[in-house]
mmCIF file of C-alpha atoms in Angstrom:
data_model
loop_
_atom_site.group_PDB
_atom_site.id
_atom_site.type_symbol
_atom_site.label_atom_id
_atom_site.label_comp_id
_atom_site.label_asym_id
_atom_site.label_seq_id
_atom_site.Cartn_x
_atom_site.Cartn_y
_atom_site.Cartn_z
ATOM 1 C CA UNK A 6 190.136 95.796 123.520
ATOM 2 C CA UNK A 7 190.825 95.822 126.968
ATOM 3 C CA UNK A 8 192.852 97.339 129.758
ATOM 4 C CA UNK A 9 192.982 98.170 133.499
ATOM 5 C CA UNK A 10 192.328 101.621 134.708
ATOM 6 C CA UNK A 11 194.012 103.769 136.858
ATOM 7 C CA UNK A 12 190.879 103.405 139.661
ATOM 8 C CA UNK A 13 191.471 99.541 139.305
ATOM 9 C CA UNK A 14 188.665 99.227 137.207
ATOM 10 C CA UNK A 15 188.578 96.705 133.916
ATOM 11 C CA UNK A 16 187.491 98.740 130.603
ATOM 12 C CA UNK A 17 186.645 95.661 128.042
ATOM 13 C CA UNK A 18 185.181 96.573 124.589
ATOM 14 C CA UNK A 19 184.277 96.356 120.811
ATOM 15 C CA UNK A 20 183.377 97.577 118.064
ATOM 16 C CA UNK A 21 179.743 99.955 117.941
ATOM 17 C CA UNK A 22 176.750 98.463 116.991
ATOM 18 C CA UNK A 23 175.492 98.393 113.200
ATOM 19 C CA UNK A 24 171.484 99.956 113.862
ATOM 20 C CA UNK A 25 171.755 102.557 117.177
ATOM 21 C CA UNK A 26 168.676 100.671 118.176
ATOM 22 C CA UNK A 27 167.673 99.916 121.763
ATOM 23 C CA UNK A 28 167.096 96.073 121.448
ATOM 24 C CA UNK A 29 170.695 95.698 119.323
ATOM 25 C CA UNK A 30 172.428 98.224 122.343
ATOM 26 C CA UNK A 31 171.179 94.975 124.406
ATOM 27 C CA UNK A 32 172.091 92.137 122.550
ATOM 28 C CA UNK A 33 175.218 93.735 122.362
ATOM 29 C CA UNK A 34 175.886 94.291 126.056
ATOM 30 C CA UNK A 35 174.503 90.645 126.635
ATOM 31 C CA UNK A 36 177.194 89.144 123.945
ATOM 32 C CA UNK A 37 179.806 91.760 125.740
ATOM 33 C CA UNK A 38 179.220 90.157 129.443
ATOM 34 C CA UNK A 39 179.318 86.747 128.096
ATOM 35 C CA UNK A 40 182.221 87.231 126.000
ATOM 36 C CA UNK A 41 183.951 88.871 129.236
ATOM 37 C CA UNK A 42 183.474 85.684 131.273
ATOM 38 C CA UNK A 43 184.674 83.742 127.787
ATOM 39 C CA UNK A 44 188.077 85.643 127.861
ATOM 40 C CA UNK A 45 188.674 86.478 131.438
ATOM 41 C CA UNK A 46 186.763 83.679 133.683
ATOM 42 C CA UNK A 47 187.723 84.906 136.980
ATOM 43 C CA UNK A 48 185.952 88.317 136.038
ATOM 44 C CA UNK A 49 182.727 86.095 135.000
ATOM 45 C CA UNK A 50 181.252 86.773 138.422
ATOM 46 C CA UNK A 51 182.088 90.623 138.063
ATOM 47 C CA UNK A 52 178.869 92.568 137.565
ATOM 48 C CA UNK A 53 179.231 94.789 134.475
ATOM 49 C CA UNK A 54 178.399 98.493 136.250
ATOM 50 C CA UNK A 55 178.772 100.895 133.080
ATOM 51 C CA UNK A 56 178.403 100.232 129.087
ATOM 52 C CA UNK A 57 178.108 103.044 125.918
ATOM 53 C CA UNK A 58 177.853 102.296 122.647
ATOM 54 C CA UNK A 59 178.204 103.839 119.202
ATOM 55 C CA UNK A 60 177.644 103.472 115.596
ATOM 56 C CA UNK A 61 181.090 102.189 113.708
ATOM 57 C CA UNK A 62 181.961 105.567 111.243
ATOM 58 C CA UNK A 63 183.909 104.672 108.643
ATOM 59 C CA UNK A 64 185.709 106.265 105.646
ATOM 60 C CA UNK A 65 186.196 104.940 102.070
ATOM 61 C CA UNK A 66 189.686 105.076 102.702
ATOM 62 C CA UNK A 67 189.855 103.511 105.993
ATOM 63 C CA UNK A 68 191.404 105.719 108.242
ATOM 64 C CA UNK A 69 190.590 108.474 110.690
ATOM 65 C CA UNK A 70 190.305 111.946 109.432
ATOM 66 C CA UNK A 71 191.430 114.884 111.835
ATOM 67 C CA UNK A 72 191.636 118.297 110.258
ATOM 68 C CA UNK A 73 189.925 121.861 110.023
ATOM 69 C CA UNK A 74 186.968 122.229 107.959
ATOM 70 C CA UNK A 75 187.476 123.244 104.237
ATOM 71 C CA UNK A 76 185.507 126.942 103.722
ATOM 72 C CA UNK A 77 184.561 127.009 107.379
ATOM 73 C CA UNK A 78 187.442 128.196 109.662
ATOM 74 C CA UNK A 79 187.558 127.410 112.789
ATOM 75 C CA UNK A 80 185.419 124.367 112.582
ATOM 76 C CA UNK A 81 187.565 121.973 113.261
ATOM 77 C CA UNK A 82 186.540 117.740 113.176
ATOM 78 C CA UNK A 83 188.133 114.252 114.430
ATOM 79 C CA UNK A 84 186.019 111.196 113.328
ATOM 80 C CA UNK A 85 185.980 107.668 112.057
ATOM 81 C CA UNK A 86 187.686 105.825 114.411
ATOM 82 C CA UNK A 87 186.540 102.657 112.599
ATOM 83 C CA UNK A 88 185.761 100.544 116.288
ATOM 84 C CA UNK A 89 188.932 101.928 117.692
ATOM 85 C CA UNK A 90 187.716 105.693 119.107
ATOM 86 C CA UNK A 91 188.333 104.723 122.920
ATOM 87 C CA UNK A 92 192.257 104.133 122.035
ATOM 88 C CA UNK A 93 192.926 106.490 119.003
ATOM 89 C CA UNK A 94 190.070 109.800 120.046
ATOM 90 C CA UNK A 95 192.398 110.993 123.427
ATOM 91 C CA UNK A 96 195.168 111.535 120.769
ATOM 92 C CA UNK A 97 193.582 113.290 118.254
ATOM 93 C CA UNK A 98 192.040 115.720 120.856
ATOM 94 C CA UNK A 99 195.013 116.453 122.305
ATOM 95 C CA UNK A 100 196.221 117.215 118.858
ATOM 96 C CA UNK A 101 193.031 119.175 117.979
ATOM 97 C CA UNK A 102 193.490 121.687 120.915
ATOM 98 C CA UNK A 103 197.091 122.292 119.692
ATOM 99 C CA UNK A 104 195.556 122.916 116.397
ATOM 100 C CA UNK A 105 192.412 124.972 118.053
ATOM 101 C CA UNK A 106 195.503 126.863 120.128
ATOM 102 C CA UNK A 107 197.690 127.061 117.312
ATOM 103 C CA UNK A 108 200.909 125.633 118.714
ATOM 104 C CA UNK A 109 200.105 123.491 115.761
ATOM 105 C CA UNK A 110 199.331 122.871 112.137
ATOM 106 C CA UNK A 111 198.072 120.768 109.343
ATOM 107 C CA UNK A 112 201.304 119.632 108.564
ATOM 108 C CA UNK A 113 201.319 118.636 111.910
ATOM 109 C CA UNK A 114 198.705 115.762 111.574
ATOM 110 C CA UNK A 115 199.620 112.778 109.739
ATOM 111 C CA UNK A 116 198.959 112.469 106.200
ATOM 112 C CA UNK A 117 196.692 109.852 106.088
ATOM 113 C CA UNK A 118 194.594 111.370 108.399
ATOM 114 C CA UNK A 119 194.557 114.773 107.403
ATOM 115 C CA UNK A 120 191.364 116.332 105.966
ATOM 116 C CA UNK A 121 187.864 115.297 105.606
ATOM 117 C CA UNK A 122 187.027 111.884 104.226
ATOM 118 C CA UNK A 123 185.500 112.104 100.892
ATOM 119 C CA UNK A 124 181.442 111.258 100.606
ATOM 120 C CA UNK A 125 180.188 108.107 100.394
ATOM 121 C CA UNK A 126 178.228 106.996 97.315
ATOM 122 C CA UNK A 127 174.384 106.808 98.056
ATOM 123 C CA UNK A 128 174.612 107.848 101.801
ATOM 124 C CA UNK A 129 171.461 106.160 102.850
ATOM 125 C CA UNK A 130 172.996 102.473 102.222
ATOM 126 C CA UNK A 131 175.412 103.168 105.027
ATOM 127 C CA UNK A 132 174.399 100.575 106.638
ATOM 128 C CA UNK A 133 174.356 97.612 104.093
ATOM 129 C CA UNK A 134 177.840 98.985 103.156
ATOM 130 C CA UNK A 135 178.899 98.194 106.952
ATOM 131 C CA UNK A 136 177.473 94.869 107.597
ATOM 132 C CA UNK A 137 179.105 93.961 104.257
ATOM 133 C CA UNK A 138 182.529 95.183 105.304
ATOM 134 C CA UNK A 139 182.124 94.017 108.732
ATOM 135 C CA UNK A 140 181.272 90.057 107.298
ATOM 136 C CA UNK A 141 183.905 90.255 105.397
ATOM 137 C CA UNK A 142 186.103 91.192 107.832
ATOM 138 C CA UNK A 143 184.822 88.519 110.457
ATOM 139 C CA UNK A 144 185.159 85.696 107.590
ATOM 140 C CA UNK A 145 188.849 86.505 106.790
ATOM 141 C CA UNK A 146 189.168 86.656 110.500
ATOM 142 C CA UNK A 147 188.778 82.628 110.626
#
């Protein structure tokens, strides 16, 4: 994704990173400069002055879930952007502190992001479940 600021600045992105680990955040931000030259030459010469970064949550079914937490009022959660958090997140906050401020309600947030995601099966291969979805993705891609 990509898109100029109102300061004049040039946000240009991806998805998180599959590990959280310091030598990945790297390769990462050394693919994302490269790949900014690769799309936009004349910013190839720009030097890259901020990055983040961010492990990829995902749900079984897909979407984002936005809601208030099931036995715990006032506990209230937006999460699994899927890669997409810096576009979709402003949204769902906005919609959150309507929720928070009650000016709205559950009806109010779209069905197939309303209420938590269910659990994933055997939590701690997370991370073999994304790199599997992720190559998939990236072959069908092609």
């Amino acid at each position: 994704y990509y898109r100029l600021l109102p300061d004049r600045r040039f946000l240009f992105g991806a998805r998180g990173d599959l590990t959280g680990k310091p030598a990945d955040a790297r390769r990462m931000r050394a693919f994302m400069e490269r790949r900014l030259g690769q799309v936009f030459p004349g910013w190839a010469h720009v030097p890259v002055t901020h990055n983040w970064r961010g492990l990829v949550c995902m749900t079984l079914r897909r979407t984002p879930s936005i809601g208030e937490l099931e036995g715990d009022p006032g506990v209230f959660f937006a999460l699994a952007w899927h890669g997409n958090g810096v576009a979709a997140a402003p949204w769902a906050g906005r919609l959150l502190a309507r929720l928070i401020g009650g000016a709205a309600g559950n009806g109010d947030i779209p069905a197939v992001f309303r209420g938590a995601p269910t659990r994933i099966p055997f939590p701690s291969l997370r991370h073999w479940y994304l790199r599997g979805a992720l190559g998939y993705y990236r072959l069908t891609d092609l």
